[in-house]
Tab-separated table of C-alpha atoms and ligand atoms in Angstrom:
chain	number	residue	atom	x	y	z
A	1	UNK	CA	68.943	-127.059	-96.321
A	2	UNK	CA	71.676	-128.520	-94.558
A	3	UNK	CA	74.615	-130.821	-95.910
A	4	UNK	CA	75.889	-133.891	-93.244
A	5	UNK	CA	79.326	-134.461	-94.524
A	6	UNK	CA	79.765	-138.226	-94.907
A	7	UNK	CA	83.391	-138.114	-94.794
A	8	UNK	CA	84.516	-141.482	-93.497
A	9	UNK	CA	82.055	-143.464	-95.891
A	10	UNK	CA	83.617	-141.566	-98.994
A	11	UNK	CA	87.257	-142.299	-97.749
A	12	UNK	CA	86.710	-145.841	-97.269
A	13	UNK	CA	84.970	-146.103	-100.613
A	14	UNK	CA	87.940	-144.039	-102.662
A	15	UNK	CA	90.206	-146.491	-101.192
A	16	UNK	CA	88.369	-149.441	-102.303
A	17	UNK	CA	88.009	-147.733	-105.854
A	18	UNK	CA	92.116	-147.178	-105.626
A	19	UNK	CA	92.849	-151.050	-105.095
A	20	UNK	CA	93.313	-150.578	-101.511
A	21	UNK	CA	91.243	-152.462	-99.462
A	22	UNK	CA	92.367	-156.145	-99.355
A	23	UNK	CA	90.133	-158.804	-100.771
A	24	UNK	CA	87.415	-156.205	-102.322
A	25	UNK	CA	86.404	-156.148	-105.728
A	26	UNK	CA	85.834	-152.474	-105.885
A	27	UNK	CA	88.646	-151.791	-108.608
A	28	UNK	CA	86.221	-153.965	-111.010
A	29	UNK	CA	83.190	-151.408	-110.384
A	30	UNK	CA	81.482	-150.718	-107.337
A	31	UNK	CA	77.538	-151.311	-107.221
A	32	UNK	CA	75.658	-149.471	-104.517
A	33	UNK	CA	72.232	-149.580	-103.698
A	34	UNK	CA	69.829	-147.706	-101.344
A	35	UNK	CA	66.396	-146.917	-101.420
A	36	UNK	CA	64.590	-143.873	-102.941
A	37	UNK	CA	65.538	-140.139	-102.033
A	38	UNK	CA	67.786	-141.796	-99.033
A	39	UNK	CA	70.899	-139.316	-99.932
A	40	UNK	CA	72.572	-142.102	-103.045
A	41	UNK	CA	72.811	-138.633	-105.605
A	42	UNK	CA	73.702	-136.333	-102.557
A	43	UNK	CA	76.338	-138.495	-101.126
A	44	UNK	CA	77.638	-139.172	-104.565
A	45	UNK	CA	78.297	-135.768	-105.938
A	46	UNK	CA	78.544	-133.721	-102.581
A	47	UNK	CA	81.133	-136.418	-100.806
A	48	UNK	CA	82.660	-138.689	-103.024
A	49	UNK	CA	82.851	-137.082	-106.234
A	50	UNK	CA	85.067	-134.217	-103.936
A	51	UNK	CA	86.777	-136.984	-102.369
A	52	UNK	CA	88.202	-138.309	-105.670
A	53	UNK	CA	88.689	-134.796	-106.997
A	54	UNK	CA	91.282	-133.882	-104.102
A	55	UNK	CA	93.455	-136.981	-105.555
A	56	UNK	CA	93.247	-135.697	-109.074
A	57	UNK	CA	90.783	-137.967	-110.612
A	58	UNK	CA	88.683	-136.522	-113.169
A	59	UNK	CA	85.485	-137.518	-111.774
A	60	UNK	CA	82.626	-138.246	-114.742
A	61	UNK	CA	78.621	-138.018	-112.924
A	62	UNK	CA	75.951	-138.814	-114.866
A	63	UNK	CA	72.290	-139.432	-113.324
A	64	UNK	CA	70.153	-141.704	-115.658
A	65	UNK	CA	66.577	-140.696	-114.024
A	66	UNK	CA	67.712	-136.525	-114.522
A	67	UNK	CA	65.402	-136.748	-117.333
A	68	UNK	CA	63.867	-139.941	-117.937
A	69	UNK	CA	62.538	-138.977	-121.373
A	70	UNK	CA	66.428	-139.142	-123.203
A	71	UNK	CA	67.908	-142.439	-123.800
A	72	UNK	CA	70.484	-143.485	-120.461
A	73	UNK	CA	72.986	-144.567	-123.670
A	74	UNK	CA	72.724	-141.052	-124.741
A	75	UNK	CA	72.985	-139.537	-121.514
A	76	UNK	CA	76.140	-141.656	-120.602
A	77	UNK	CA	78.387	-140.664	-123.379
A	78	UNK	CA	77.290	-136.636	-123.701
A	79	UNK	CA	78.467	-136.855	-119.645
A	80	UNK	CA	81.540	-138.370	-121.152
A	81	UNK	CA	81.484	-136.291	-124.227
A	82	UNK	CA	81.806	-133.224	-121.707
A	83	UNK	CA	84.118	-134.301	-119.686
A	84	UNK	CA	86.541	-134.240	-122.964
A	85	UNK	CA	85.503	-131.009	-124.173
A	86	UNK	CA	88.237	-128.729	-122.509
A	87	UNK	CA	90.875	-130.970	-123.597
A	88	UNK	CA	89.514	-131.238	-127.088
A	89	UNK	CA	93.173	-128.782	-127.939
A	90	UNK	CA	95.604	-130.658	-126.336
A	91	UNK	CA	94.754	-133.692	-127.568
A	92	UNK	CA	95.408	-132.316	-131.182
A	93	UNK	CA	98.909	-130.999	-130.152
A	94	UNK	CA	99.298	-134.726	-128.440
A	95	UNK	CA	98.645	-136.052	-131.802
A	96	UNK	CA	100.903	-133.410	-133.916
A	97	UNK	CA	103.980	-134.128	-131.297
A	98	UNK	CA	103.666	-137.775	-131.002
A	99	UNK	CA	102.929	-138.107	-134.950
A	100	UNK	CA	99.499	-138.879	-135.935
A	101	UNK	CA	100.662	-142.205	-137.349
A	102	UNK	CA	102.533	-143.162	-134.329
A	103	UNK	CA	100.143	-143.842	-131.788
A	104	UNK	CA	96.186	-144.199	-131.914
A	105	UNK	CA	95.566	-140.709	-131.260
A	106	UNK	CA	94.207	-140.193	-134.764
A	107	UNK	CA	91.246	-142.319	-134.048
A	108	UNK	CA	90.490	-140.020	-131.042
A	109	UNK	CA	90.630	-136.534	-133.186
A	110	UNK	CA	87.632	-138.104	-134.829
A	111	UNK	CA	85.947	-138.163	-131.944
A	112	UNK	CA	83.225	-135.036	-132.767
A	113	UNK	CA	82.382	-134.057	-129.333
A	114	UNK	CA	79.066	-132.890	-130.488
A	115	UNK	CA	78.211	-135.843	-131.542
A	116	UNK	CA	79.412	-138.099	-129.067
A	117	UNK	CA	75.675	-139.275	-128.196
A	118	UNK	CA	75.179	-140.755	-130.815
A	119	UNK	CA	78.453	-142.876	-131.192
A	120	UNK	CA	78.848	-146.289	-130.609
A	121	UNK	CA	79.861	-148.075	-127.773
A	122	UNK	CA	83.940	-148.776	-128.883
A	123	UNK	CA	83.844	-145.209	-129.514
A	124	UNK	CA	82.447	-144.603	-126.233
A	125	UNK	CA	85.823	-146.533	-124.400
A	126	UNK	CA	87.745	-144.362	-126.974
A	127	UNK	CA	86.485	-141.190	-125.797
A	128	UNK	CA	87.333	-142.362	-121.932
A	129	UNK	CA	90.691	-143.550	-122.966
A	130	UNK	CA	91.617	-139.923	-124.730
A	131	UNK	CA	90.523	-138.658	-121.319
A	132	UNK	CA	92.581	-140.594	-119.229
A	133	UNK	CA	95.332	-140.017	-122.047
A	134	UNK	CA	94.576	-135.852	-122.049
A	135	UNK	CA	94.171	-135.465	-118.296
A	136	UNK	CA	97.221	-137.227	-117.246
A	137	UNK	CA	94.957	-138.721	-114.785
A	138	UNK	CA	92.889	-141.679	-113.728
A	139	UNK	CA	89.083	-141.690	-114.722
A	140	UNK	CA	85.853	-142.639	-112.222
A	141	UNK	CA	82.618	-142.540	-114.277
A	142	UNK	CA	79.904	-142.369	-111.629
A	143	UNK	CA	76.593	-143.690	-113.198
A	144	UNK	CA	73.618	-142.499	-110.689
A	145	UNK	CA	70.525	-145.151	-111.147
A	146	UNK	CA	72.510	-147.172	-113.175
A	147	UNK	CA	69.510	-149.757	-113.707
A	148	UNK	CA	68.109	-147.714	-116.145
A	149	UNK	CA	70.575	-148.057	-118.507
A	150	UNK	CA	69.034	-151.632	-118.728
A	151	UNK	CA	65.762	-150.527	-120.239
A	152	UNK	CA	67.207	-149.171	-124.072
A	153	UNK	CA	69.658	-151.216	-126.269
A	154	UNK	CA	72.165	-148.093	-126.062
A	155	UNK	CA	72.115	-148.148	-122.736
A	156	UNK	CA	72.920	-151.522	-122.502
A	157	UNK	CA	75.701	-150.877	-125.226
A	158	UNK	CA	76.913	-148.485	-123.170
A	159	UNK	CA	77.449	-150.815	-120.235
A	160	UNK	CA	79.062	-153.144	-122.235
A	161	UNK	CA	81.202	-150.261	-123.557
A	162	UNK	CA	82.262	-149.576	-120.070
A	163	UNK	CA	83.276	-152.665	-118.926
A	164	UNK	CA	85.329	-153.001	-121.834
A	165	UNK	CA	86.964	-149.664	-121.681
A	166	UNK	CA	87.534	-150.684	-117.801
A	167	UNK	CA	89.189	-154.142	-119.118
A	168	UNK	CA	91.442	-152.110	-121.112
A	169	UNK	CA	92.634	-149.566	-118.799
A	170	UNK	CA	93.154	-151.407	-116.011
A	171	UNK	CA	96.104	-153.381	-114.812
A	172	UNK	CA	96.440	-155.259	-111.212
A	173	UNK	CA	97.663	-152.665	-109.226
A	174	UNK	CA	96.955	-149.474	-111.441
A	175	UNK	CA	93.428	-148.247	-111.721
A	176	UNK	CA	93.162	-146.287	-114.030
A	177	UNK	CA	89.246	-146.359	-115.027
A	178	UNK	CA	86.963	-146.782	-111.447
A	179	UNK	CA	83.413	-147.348	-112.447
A	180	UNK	CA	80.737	-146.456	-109.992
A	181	UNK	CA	77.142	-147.652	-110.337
A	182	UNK	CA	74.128	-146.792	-107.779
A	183	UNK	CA	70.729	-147.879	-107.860
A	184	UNK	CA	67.148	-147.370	-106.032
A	185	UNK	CA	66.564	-151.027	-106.397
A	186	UNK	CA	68.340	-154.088	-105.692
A	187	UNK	CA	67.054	-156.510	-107.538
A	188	UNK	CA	67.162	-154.015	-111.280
A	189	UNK	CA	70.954	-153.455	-110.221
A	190	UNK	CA	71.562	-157.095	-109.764
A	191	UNK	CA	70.436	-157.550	-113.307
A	192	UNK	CA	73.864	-155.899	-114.129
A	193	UNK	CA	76.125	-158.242	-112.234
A	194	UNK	CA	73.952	-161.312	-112.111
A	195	UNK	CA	72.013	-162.587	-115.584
A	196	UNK	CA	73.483	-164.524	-118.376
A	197	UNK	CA	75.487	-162.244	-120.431
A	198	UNK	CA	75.440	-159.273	-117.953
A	199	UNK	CA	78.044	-156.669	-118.674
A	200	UNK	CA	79.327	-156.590	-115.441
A	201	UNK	CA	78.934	-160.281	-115.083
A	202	UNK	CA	80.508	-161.760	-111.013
A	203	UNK	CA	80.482	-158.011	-109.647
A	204	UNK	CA	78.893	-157.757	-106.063
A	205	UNK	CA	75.988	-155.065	-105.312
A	206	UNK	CA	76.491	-153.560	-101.956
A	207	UNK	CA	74.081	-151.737	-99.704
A	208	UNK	CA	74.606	-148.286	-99.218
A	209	UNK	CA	74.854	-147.116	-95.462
A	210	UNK	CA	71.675	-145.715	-94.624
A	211	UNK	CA	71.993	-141.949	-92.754
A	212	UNK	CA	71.560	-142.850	-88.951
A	213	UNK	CA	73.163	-142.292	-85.271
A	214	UNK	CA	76.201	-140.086	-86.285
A	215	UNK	CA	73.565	-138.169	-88.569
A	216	UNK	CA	70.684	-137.499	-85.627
A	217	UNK	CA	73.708	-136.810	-83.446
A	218	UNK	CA	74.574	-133.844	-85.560
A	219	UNK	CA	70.943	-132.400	-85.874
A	220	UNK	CA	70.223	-132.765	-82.299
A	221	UNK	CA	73.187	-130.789	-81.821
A	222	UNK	CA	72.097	-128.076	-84.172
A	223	UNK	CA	69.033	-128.138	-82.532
A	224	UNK	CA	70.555	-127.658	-78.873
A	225	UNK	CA	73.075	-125.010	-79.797
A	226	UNK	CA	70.002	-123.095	-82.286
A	227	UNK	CA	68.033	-123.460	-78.880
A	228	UNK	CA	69.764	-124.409	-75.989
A	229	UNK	CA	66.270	-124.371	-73.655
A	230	UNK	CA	65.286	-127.185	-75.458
A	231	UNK	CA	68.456	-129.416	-74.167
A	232	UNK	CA	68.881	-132.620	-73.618
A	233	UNK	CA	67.449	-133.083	-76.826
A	234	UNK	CA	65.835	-137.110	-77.287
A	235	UNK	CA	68.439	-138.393	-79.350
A	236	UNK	CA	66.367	-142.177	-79.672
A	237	UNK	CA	63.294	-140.517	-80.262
A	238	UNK	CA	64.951	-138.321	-83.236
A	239	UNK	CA	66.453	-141.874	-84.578
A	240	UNK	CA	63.562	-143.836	-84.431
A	241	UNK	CA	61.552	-141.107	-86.364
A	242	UNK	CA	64.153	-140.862	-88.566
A	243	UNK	CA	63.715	-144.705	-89.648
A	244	UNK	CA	60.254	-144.314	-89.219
A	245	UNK	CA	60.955	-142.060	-91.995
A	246	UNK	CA	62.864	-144.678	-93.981
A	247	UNK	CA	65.963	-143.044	-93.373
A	248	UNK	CA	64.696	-139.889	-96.033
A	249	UNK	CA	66.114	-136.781	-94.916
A	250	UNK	CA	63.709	-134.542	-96.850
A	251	UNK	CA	60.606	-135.794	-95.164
A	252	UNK	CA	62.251	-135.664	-91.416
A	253	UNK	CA	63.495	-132.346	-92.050
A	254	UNK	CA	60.500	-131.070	-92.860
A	255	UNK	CA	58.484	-133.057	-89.985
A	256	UNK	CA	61.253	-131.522	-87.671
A	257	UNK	CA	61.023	-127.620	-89.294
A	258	UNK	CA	57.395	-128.206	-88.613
A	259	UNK	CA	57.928	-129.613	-85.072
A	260	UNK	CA	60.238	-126.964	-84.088
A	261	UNK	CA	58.230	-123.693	-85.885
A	262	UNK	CA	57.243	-121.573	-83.401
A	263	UNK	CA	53.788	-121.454	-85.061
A	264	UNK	CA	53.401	-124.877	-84.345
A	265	UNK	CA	52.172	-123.715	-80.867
A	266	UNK	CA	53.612	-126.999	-79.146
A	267	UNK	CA	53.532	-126.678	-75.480
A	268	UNK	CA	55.462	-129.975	-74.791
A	269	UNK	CA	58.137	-131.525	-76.335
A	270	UNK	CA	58.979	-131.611	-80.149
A	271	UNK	CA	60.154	-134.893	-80.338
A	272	UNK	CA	56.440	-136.654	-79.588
A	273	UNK	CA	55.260	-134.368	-82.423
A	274	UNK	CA	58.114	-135.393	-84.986
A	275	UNK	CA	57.446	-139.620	-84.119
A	276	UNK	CA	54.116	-138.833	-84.712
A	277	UNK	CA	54.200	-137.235	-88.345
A	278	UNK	CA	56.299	-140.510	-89.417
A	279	UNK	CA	53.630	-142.592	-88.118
A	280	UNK	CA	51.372	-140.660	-90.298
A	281	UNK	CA	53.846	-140.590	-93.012
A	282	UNK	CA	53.722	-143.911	-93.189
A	283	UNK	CA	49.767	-143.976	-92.739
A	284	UNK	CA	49.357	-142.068	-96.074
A	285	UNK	CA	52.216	-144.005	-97.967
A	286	UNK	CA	50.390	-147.312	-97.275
A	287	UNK	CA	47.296	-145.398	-98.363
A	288	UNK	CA	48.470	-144.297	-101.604
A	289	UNK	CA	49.485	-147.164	-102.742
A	290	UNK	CA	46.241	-149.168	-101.469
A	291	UNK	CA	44.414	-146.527	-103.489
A	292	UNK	CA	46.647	-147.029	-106.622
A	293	UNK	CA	45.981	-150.663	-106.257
A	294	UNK	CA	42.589	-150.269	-106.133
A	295	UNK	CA	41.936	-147.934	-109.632
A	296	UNK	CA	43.670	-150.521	-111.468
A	297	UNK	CA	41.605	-152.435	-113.898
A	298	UNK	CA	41.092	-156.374	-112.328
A	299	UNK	CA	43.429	-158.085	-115.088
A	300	UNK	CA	46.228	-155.073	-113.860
A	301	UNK	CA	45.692	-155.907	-110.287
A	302	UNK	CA	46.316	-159.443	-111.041
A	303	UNK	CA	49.506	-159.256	-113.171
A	304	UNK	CA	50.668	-156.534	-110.345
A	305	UNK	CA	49.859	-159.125	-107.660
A	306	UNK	CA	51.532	-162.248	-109.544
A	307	UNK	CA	54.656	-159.920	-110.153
A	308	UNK	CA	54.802	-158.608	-106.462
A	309	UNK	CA	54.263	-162.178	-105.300
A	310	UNK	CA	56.864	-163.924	-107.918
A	311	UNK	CA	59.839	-161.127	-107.796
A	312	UNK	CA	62.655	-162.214	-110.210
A	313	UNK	CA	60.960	-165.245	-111.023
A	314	UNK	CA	58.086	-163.331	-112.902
A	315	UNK	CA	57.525	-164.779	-116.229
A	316	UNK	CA	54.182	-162.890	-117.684
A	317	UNK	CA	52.881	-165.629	-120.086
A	318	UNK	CA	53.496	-169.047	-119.080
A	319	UNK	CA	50.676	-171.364	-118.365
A	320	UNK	CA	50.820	-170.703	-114.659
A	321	UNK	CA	50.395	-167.084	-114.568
A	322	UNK	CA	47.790	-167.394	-117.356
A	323	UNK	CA	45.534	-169.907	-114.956
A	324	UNK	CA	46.439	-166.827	-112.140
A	325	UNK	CA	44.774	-164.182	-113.973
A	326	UNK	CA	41.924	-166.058	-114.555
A	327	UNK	CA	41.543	-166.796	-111.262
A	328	UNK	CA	41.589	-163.456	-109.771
A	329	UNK	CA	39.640	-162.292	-112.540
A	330	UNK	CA	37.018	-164.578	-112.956
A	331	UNK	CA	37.525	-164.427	-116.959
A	332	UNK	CA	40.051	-166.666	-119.603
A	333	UNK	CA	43.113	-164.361	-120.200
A	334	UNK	CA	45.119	-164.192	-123.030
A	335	UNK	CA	48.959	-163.502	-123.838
A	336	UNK	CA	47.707	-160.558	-125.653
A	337	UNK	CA	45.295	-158.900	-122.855
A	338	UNK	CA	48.180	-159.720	-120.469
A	339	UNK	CA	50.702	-157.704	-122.167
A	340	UNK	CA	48.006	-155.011	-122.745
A	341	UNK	CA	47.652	-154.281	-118.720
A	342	UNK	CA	51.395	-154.386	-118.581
A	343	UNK	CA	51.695	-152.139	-121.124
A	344	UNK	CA	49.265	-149.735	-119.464
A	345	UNK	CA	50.685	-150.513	-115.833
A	346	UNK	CA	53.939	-148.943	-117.529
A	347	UNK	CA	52.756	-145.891	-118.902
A	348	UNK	CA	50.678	-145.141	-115.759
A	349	UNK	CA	52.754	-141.630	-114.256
A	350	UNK	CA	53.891	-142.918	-112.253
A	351	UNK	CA	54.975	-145.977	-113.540
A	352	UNK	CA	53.745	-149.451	-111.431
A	353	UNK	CA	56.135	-151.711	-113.756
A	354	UNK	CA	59.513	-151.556	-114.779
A	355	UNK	CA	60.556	-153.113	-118.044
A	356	UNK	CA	64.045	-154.310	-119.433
A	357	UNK	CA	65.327	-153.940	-123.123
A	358	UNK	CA	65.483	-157.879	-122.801
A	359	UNK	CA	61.760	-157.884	-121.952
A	360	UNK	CA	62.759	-158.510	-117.861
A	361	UNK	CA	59.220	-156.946	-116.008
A	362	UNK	CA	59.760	-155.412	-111.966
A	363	UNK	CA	57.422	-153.252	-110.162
A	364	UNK	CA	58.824	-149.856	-110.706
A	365	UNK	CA	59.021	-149.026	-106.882
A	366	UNK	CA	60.597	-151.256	-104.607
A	367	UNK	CA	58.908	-150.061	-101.650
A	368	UNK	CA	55.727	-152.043	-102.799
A	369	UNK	CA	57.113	-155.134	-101.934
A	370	UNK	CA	57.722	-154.050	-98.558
A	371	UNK	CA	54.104	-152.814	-98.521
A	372	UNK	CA	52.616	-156.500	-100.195
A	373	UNK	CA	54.757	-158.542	-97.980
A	374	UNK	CA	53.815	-156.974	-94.597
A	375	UNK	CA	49.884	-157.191	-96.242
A	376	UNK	CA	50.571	-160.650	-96.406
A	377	UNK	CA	52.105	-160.886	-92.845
A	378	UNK	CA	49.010	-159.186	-91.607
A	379	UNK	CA	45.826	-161.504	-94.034
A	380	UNK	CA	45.378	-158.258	-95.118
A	381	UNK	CA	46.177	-158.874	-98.574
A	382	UNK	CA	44.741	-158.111	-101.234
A	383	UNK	CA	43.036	-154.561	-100.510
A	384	UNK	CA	39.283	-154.496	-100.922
A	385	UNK	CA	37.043	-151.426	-101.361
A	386	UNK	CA	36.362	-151.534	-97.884
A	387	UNK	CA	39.291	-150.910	-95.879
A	388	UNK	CA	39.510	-148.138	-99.289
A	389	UNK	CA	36.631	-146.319	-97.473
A	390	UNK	CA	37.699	-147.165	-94.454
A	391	UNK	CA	34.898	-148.884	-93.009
B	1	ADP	N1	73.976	-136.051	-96.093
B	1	ADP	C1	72.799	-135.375	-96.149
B	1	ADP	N2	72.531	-134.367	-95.274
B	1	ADP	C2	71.374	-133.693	-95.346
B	1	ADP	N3	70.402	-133.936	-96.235
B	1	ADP	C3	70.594	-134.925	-97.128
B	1	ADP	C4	71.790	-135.705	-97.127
B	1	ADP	N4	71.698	-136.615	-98.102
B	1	ADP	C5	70.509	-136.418	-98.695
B	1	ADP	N5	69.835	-135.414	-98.127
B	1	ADP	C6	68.527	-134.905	-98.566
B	1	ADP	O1	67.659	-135.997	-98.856
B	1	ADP	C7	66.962	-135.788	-100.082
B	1	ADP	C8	67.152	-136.978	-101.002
B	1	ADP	O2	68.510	-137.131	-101.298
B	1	ADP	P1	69.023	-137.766	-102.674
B	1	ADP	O3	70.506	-137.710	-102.623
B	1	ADP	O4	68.352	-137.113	-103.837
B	1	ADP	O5	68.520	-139.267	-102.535
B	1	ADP	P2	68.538	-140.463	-103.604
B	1	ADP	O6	69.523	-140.120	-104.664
B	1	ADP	O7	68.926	-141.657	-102.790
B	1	ADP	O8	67.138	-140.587	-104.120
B	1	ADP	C9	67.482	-134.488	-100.655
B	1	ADP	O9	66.495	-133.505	-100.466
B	1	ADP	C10	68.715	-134.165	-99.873
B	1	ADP	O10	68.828	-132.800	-99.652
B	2	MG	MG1	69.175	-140.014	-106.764
């Protein structure tokens, strides 16, 4: 598998982190967002964890979907917890030298690395502090699908823990803490910046840069210098594939592997073939998803469709939605039988809804709005049983 370095993104976003960059808000935390399996974990550990290293941050990376099963609260202060560990013995000496009364550094040998999940959340700014403190360095804390935090009380904790350790750190001018938050979806991540009592309350979520130009420019390259008979390669065709792909690498790569095996047996051009397997692609994503759609149970279909249709605005029992179920069902529908097909859109695998710890509901993938919307564009919403069979 290959790795395209993404160099100048990671430079530009280190010095926003830093303070650098006039009028950006990036020493407050930086919230990025990009789309599912686009290259968000990739370019966050492979470029700009690297990119911070080289300046002598201690870089902290934690992933909240790695496995989905342990509480994100948890999972946020054992990354932290870890990141102590190997200067567990010179924070004692600190404390012996400086006088264990003298400073706070007492409350800090407490700190039981072991246990460090299941500490609260000052603790939690305690535990980044004695970094900072042991390290001699500044601290980023890069929390990967930082959304999910939002769906367990510790994890919200936690949040609040880190903009509070962040508050205390830093000074105008001297970053010490830089907190780094991506998401797969928008409008979960905005939940950390935008509603009443948010932890990171005024912050702005920025779009990631999706892979593009510079990136097909480097694989057709590859490509002529692996097999220079096959230059000029189609540079527009490989880009327009690529989005047709929606920007994944995985899935072009492969189409392209395929494309360019010489078991594929192509006697023209590879590109044709590569424009064509996104086209499918997307075929048999749309078709998924018209199939999930379809073996829900009517009263699931209808909250679904009332939640892709109302967004943030989604409010599951009020008198409105009620009289919507009923009309797409046909039968009277309860508070109760709603939050029964919730319940069981949620614990479908995989998930169709995505639920706060403050009871906030969201379709778990993004990408069905995309799919609803252009349904709707199209009368083609909702999908019956026969465009299921095709007829
Ligand atoms: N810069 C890159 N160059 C090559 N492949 C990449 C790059 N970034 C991501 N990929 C590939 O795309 C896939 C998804 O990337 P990932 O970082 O897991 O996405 P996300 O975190 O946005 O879901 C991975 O298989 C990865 O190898
Ligand atoms: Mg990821």
């Amino acid at each position: 598998m290959i790795h395209y370095p993404r160099t100048a993104l990671a430079k530009e976003l280190v010095a926003a982190l830093q303070g650098k960059t006039v009028f950006s808000d990036a020493p407050n935390g930086l919230f990025l967002t990009a789309p599912r399996r686009t290259g968000k974990s990739t370019f966050l550990q492979a470029d700009l964890k690297p990119a911070l290293e080289t300046l002598g941050v201690v870089v902290v990376y934690v992933d909240l979907w790695a496995d989905q099963r342990r509480d994100p609260g948890v999972l946020i202060a054992e990354a932290i917890g870890q990141a102590l560990r190997p200067h567990l013995g010179r924070l004692a000496k600190l404390a012996k030298s400086a006088g264990v009364e003298g400073v706070n550094l007492a409350g800090w040998l407490q700190i039981n690395t072991s246990k460090i999940g299941t500490l609260d959340g000052a603790t939690l700014s305690e535990a980044l502090r004695a970094l900072h403190e042991t390290a001699k360095a500044p601290v980023a804390l890069i929390v990967d699908e930082a959304q999910h935090a939002l769906t367990s009380e510790m994890g919200e904790a936690a949040m609040a823990a880190l903009k509070s350790a962040r508050d205390q750190l830093n000074r105008p001018g001297a970053v010490t803490l830089m907190l780094v938050m991506s998401g797969s979806d928008r409008d979960k991540l905005l939940r950390l910046v935008t509603t009443n009592g948010a932890p990171f309350y005024g912050s702005q979520v920025h779009r990631m840069p999706m892979l593009g130009d510079d990136f097909m420019a480097h694989i057709a390259q590859l490509i002529e210098t692996r097999q220079p008979k096959l230059k000029p390669v189609d540079r527009e065709a490989l880009l327009l594939a690529f989005q047709g792909f929606g920007c994944r690498p995985q899935f072009f790569m492969e189409a392209l592997g395929n494309a360019l095996s010489p078991l594929a047996g192509l006697t023209t051009r590879f590109e044709p073939a590569v424009l064509e397997a996104a086209r499918q692609r997307q075929a048999d994503e749309e078709a998924q998803m018209e199939s999930d759609y379809l073996g829900l149970k009517p009263l699931e279909r209808a909250v679904l469709w009332r939640l892709l249709e109302q967004g943030q605005r989604f409010r599951p029992y009020d008198g409105e939605a009620l009289a919507f179920y009923q009309k797409k069902t046909g039968a009277a529908v309860t508070p109760q039988k709603t939050q029964n097909a919730l319940e069981a859109l949620r614990q479908r695998i995989p998930a169709m809804v995505w639920k706060s710890a403050r009871g906030e509901y969201a379709v778990d993938d993004a990408a069905m709005h995309r799919w609803f919307e252009t349904k709707v564009a199209n009368n083609t919403w909702p999908p019956t049983e026969r465009q299921r069979e095709g007829v």
